[in-house]
mmCIF file of C-alpha atoms and ligand atoms in Angstrom:
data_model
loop_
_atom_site.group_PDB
_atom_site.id
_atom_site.type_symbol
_atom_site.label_atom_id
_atom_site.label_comp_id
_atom_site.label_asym_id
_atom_site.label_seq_id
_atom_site.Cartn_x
_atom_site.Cartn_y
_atom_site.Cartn_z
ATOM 1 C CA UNK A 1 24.446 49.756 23.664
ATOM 2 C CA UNK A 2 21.698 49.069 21.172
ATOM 3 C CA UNK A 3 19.372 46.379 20.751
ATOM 4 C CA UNK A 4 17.852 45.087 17.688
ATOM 5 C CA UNK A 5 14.650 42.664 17.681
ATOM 6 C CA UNK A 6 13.979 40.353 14.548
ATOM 7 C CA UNK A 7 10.588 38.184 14.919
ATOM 8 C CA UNK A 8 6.816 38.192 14.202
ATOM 9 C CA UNK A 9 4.835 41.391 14.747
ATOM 10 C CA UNK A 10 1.210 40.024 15.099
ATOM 11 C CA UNK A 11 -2.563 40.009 15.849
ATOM 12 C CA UNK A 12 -3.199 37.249 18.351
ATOM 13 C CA UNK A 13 -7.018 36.027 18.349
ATOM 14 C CA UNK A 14 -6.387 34.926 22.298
ATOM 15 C CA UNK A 15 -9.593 32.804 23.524
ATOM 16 C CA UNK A 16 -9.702 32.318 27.835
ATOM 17 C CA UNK A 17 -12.044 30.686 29.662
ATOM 18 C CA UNK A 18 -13.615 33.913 30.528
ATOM 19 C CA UNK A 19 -13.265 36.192 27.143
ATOM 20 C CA UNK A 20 -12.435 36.275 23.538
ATOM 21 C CA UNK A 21 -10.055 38.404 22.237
ATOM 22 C CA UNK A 22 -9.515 38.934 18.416
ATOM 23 C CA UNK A 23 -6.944 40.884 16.525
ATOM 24 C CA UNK A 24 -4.714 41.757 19.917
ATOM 25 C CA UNK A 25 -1.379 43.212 18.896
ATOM 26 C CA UNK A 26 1.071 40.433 19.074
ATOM 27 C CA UNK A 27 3.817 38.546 18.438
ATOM 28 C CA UNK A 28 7.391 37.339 19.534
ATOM 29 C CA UNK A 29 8.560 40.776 18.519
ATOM 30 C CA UNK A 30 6.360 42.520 19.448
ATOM 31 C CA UNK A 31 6.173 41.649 23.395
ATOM 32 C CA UNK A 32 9.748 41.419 23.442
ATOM 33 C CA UNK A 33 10.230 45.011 21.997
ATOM 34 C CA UNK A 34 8.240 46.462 23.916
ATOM 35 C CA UNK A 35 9.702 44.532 27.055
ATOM 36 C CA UNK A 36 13.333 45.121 26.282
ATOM 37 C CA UNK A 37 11.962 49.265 25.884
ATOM 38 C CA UNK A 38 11.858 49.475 29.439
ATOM 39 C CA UNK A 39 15.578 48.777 29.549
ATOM 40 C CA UNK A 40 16.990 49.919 26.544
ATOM 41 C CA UNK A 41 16.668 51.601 22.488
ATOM 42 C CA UNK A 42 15.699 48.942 20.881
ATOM 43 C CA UNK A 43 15.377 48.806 16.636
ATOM 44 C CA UNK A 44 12.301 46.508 15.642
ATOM 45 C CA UNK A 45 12.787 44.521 12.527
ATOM 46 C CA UNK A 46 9.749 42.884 11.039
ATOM 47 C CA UNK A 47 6.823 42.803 8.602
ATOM 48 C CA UNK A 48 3.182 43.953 8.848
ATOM 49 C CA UNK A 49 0.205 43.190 6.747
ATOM 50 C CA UNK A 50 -1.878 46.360 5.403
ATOM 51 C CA UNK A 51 -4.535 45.169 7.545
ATOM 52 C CA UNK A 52 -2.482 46.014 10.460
ATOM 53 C CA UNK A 53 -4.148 48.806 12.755
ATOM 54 C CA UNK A 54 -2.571 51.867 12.768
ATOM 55 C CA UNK A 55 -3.184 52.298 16.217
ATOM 56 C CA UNK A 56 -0.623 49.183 17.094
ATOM 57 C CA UNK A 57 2.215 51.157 15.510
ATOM 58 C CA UNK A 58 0.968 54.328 17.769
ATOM 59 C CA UNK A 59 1.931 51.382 20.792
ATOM 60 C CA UNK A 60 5.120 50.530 19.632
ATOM 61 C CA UNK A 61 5.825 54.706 19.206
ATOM 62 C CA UNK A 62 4.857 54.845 22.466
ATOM 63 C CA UNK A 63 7.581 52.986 23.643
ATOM 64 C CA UNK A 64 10.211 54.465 21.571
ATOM 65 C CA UNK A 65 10.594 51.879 19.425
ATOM 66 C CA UNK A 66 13.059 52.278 16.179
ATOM 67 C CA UNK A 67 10.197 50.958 13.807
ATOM 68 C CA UNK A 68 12.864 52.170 10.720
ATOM 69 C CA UNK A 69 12.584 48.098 10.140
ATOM 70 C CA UNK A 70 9.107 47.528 10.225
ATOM 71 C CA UNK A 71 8.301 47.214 6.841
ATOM 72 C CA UNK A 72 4.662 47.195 5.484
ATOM 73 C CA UNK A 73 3.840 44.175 2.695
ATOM 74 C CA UNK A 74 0.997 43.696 0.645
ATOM 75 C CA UNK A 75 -1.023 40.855 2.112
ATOM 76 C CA UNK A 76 -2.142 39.557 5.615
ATOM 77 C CA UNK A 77 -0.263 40.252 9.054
ATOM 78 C CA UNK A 78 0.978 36.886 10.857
ATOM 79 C CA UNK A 79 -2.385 35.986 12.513
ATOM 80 C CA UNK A 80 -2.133 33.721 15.666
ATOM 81 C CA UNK A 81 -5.238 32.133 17.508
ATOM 82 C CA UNK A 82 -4.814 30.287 20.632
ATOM 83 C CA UNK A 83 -6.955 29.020 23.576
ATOM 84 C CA UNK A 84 -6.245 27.979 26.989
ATOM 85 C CA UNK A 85 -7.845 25.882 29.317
ATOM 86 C CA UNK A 86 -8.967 27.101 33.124
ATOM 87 C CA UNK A 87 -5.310 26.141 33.872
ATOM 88 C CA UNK A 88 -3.704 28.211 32.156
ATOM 89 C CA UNK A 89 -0.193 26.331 32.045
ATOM 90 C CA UNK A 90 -2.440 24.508 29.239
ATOM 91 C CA UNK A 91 -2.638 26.388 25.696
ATOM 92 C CA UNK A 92 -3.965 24.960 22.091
ATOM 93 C CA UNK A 93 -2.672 26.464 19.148
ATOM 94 C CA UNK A 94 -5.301 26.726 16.692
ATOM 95 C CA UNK A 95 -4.205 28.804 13.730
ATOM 96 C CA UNK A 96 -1.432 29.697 12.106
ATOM 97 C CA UNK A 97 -0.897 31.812 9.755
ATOM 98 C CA UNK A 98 2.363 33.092 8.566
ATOM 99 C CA UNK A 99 0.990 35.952 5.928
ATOM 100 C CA UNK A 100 3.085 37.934 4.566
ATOM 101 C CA UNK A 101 5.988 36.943 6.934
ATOM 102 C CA UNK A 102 6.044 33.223 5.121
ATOM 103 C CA UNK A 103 8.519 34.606 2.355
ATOM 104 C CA UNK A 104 9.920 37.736 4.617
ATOM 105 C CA UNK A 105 13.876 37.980 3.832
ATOM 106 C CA UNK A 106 14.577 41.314 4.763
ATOM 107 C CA UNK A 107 17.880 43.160 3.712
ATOM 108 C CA UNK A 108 19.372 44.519 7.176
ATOM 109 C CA UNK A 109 21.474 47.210 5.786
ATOM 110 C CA UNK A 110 23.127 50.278 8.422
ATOM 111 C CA UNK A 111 22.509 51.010 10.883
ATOM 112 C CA UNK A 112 20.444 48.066 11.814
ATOM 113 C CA UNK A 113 23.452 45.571 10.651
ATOM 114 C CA UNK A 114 25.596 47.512 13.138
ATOM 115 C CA UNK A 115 23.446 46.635 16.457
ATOM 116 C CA UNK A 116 25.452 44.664 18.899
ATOM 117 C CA UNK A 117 23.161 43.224 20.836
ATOM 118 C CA UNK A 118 20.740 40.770 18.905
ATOM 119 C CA UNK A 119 17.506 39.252 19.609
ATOM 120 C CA UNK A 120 16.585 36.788 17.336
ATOM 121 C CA UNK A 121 12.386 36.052 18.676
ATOM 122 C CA UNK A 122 10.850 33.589 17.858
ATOM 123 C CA UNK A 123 10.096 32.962 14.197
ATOM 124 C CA UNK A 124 11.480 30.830 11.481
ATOM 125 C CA UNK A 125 15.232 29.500 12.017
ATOM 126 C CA UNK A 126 15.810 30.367 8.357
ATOM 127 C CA UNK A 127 14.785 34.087 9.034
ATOM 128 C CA UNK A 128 16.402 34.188 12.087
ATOM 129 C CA UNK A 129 19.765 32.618 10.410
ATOM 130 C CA UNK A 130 19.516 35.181 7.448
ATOM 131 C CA UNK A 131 19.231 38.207 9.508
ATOM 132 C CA UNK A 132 22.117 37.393 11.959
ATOM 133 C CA UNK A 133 24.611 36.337 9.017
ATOM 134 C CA UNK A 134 23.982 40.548 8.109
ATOM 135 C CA UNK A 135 24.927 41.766 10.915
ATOM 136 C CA UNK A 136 28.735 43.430 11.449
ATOM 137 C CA UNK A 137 29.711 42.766 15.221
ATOM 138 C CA UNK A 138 27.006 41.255 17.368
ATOM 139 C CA UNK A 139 28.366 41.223 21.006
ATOM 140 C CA UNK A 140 25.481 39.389 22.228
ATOM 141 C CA UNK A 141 22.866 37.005 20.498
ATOM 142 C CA UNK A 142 20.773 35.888 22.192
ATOM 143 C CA UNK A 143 17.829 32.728 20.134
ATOM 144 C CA UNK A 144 14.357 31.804 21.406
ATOM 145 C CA UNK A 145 12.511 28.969 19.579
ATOM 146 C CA UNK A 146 9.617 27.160 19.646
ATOM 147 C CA UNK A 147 8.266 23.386 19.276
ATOM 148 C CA UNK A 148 6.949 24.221 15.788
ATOM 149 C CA UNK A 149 10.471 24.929 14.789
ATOM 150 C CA UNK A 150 11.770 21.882 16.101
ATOM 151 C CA UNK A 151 9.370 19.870 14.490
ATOM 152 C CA UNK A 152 9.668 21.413 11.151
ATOM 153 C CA UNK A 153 13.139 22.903 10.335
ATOM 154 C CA UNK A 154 14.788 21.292 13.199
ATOM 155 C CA UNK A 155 18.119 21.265 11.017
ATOM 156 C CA UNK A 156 17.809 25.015 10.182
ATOM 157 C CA UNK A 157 17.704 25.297 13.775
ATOM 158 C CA UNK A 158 20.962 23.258 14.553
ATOM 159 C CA UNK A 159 22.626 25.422 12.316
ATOM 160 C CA UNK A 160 21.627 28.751 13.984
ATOM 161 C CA UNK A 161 22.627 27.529 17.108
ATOM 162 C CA UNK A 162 25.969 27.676 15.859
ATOM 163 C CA UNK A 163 26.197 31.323 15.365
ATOM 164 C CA UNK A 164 24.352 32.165 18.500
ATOM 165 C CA UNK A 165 25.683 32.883 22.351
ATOM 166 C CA UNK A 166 22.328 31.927 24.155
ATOM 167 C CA UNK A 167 19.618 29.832 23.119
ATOM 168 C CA UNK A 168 16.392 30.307 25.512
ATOM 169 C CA UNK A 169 13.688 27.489 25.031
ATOM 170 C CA UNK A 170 10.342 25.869 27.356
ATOM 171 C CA UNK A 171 11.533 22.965 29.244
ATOM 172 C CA UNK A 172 9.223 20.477 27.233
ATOM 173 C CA UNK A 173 11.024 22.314 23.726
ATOM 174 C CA UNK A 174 14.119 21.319 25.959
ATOM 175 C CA UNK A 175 13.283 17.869 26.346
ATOM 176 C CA UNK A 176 12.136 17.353 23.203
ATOM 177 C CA UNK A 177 14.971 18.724 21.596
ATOM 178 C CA UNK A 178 17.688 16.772 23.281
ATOM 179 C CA UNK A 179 15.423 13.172 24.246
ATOM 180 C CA UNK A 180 16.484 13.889 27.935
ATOM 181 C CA UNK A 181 13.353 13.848 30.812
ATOM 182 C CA UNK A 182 15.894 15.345 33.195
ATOM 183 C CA UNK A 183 15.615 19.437 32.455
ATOM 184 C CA UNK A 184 19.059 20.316 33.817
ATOM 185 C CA UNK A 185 20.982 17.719 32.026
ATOM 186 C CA UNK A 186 18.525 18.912 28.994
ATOM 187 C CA UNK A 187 19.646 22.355 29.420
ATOM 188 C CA UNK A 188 23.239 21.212 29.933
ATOM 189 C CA UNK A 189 23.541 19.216 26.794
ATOM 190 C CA UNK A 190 22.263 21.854 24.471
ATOM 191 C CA UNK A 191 25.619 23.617 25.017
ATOM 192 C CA UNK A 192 27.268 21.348 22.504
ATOM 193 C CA UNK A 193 24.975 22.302 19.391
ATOM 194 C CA UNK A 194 26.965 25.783 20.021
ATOM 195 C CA UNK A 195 25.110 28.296 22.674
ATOM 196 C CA UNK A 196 27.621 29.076 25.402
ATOM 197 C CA UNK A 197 23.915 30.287 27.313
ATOM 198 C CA UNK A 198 20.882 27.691 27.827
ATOM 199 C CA UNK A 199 18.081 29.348 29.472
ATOM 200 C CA UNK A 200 15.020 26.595 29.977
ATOM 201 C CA UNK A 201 12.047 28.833 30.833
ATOM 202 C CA UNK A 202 9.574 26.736 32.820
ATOM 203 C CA UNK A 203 6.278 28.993 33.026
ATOM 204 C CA UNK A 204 5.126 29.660 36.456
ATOM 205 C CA UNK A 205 8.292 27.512 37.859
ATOM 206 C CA UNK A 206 10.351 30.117 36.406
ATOM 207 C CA UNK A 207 13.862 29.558 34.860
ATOM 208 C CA UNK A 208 17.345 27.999 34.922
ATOM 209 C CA UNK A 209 20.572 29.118 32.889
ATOM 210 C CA UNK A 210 23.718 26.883 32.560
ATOM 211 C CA UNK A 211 26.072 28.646 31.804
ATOM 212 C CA UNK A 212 29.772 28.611 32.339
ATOM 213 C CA UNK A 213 29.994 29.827 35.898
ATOM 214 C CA UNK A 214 27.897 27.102 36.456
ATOM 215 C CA UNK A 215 23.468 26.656 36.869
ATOM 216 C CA UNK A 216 21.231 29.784 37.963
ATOM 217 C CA UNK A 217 17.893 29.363 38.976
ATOM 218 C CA UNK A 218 15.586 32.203 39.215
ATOM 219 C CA UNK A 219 11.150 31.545 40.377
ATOM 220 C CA UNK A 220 8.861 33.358 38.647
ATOM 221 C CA UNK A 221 7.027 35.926 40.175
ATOM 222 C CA UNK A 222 4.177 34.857 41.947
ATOM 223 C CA UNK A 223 1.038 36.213 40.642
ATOM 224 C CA UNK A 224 -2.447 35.675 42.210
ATOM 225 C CA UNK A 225 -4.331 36.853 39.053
ATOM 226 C CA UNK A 226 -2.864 35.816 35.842
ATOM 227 C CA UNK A 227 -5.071 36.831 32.595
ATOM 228 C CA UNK A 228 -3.354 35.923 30.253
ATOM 229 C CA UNK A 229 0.103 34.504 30.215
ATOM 230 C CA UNK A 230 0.539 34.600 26.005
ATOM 231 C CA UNK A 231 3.816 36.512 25.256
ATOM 232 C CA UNK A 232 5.195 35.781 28.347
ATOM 233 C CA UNK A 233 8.230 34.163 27.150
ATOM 234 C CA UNK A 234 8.661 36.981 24.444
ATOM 235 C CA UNK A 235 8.711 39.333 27.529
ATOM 236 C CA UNK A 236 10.717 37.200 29.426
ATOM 237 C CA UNK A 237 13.517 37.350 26.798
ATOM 238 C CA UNK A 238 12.954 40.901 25.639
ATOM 239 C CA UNK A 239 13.310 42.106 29.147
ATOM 240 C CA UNK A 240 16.475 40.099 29.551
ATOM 241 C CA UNK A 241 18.256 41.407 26.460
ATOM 242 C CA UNK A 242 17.050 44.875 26.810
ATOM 243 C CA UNK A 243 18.468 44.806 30.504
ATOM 244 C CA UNK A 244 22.065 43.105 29.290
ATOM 245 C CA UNK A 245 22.236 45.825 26.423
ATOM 246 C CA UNK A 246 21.871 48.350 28.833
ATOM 247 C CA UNK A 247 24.783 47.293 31.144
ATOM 248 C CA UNK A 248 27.487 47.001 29.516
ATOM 249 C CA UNK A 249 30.623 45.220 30.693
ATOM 250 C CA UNK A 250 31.001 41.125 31.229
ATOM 251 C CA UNK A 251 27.780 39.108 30.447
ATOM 252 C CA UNK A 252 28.539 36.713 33.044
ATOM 253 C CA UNK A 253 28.831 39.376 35.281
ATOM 254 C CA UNK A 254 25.088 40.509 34.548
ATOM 255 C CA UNK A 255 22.935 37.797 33.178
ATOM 256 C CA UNK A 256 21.751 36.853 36.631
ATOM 257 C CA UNK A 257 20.371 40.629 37.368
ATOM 258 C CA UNK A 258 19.104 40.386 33.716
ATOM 259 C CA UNK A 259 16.892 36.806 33.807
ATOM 260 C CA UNK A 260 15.519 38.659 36.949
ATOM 261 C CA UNK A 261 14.745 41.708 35.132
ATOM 262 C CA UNK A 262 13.194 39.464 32.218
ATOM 263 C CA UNK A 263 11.282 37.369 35.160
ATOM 264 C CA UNK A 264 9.792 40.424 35.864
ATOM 265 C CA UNK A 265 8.552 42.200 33.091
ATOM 266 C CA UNK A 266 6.881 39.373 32.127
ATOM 267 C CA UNK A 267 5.041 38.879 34.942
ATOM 268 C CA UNK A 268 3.609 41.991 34.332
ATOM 269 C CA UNK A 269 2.713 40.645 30.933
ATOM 270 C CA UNK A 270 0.844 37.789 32.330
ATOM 271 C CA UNK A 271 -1.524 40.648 34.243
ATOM 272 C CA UNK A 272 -3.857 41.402 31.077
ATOM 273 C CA UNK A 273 -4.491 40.154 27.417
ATOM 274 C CA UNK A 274 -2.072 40.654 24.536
ATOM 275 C CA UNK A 275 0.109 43.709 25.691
ATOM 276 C CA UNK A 276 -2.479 45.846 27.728
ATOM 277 C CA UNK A 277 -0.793 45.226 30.826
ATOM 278 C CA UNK A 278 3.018 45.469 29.969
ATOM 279 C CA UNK A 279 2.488 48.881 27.809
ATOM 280 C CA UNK A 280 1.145 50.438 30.679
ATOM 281 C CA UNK A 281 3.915 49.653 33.646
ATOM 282 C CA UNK A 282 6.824 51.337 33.983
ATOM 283 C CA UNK A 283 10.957 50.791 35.073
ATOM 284 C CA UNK A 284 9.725 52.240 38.383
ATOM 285 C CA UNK A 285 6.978 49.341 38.722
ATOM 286 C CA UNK A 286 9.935 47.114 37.573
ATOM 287 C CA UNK A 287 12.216 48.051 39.544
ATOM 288 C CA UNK A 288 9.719 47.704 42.472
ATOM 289 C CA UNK A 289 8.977 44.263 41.742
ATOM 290 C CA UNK A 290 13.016 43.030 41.532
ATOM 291 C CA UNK A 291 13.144 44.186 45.042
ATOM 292 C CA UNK A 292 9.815 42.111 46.025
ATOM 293 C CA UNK A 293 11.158 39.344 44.158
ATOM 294 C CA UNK A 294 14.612 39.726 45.978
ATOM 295 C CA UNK A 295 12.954 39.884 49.096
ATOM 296 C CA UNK A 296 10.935 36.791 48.664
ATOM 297 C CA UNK A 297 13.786 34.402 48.179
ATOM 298 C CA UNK A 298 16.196 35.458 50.530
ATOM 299 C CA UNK A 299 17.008 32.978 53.415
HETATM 300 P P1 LIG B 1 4.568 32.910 24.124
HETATM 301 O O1 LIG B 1 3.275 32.997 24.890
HETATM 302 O O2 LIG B 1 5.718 33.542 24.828
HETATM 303 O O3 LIG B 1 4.837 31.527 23.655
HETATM 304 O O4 LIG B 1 4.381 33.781 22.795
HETATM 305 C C1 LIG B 1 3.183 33.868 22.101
HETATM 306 C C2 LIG B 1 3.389 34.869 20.972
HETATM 307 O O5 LIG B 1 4.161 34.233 19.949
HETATM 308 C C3 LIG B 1 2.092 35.327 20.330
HETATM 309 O O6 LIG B 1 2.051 36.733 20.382
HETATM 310 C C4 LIG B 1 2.161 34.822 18.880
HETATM 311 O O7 LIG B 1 1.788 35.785 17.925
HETATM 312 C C5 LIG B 1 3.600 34.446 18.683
HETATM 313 N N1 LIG B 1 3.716 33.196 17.945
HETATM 314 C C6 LIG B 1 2.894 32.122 17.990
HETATM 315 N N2 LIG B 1 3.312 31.152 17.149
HETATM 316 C C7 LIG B 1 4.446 31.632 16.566
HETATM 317 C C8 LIG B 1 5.369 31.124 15.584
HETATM 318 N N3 LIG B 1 5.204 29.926 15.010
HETATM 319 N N4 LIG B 1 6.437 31.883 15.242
HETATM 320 C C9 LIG B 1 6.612 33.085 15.807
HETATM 321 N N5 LIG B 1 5.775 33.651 16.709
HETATM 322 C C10 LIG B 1 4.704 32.937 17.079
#
């Protein structure tokens, strides 16, 4: 079934301990796309600057990606610059700049409206909310968010939630969102603002998903060289959607498969800077790694 991917396609100025890295092709979008490619079509919706390097939309060619949505504007690409400390569970934000995705209200007309599996990255609530309120018959939406959003169009974001099966967040988003310390009573409490799904992603601690068959919890993947984690989350979710668009059938039946599937890709994400390492695995290595991964928590 296909897939379409709304959020920011991006260069990333990504600073490490060890390296700087400016102008990395980035973005919610972007490392989900390229995640959930692994797994599935997927139709990229989103809006580049004209500095944007030609060679990023070689990348997302690469990987197949419908880029019949990518439209080109007149101004500056979303530019983020981050730095983390020598832990790298610890990241600053220090730019942001939305370019020419600030007043971005695309018209999603066929056959984009007619995808029925939706991934609504992380970007603006209002975006997010405009795009899905296009589409025909979504089978599956899936939200991420981010603190940002919460701080600054936090009712925007009550009212996507609505309209949306499965809302995937951090676990301090998840605390701050519903004042609760406790993350599964977090997780559980955001059903009522509308997502039948929660998905709390907890970095290296991996993730949990209340659901209605009850909690999930599924560990990362542990990694003994992480470069740089940035777009892991994207990956995370991309991979998951990507996987549950390309079984099709009961999502209860196949979520658990897909958070592992989504665990996975972005671990490989995590293994060099900006999208170097994800663009250049493959299902097989995927695949590979689920059995690992089985293997390692089986008791
Ligand atoms: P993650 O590491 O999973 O939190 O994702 C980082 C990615 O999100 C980077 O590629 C950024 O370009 C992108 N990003 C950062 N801030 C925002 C924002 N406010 N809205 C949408 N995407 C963002």
């Amino acid at each position: 079934m296909s897939l379409l991917i709304v959020g920011t396609t991006a260069l990333d100025s990504i600073k490490t301990p060890n390296k700087e890295n400016p102008r990395l092709l980035g973005g919610s979008a972007s490392h989900a796309a390229v995640a959930a490619s692994f797994f599935s079509p997927v139709s990229l919706l989103g809006v580049v600057g004209d500095d944007f390097p030609e060679e990023y939309i070689e990348l997302y060619k690469k990987h197949q990606i419908d880029l019949s949505g990518l439209e080109k504007a007149a101004g500056n690409t979303f530019h983020w610059e981050g730095e983390y400390e020598v832990n790298m569970n610890n990241r600053k934000t220090l730019e942001t700049d939305l370019g020419v995705i600030e007043d971005w209200m695309p018209n999603v007309t066929s056959p984009l409206n007619e995808k029925a599996y939706i991934l609504l990255a992380n970007c603006a609530p209002q975006l997010q909310h405009h795009v899905l309120k296009q589409m025909k018959q979504p089978k599956f939406v899936v939200a991420d968010t981010m603190d940002l959003w919460l701080n600054i169009a936090r009712h925007e974001l009550e009212q996507l939630l609505n309209d949306v099966d499965c809302l995937v967040l951090n676990d301090s988003e998840a605390r701050q969102f519903t004042e609760e310390d406790n993350v599964v009573i977090a997780a559980q409490s955001l059903h009522k603002y509308g997502p039948k799904y929660v998905i709390v992603k907890k970095g290296e601690h991996g993730a949990i998903l209340s659901g209605p068959s009850g909690l999930f919890i599924a560990p990362a993947f542990p990694l003994d060289n992480v470069i740089d984690p940035t777009g892991a989350g994207d990956s995370f979710v991309g991979g998951l959607v990507g996987y549950l668009a390309s079984h099709d059938g009961d999502i209860d039946d196949n979520l658990r498969q897909a958070i592992i599937h989504g665990t996975v890709t972005a671990s490989f994400c995590c293994q060099g800077f900006g999208l170097a390492s994800t663009t250049t695995t493959t299902r097989e290595c995927i695949n590979k790694r689920v059995e690992a991964l089985s293997k390692l928590v089986a008791f």
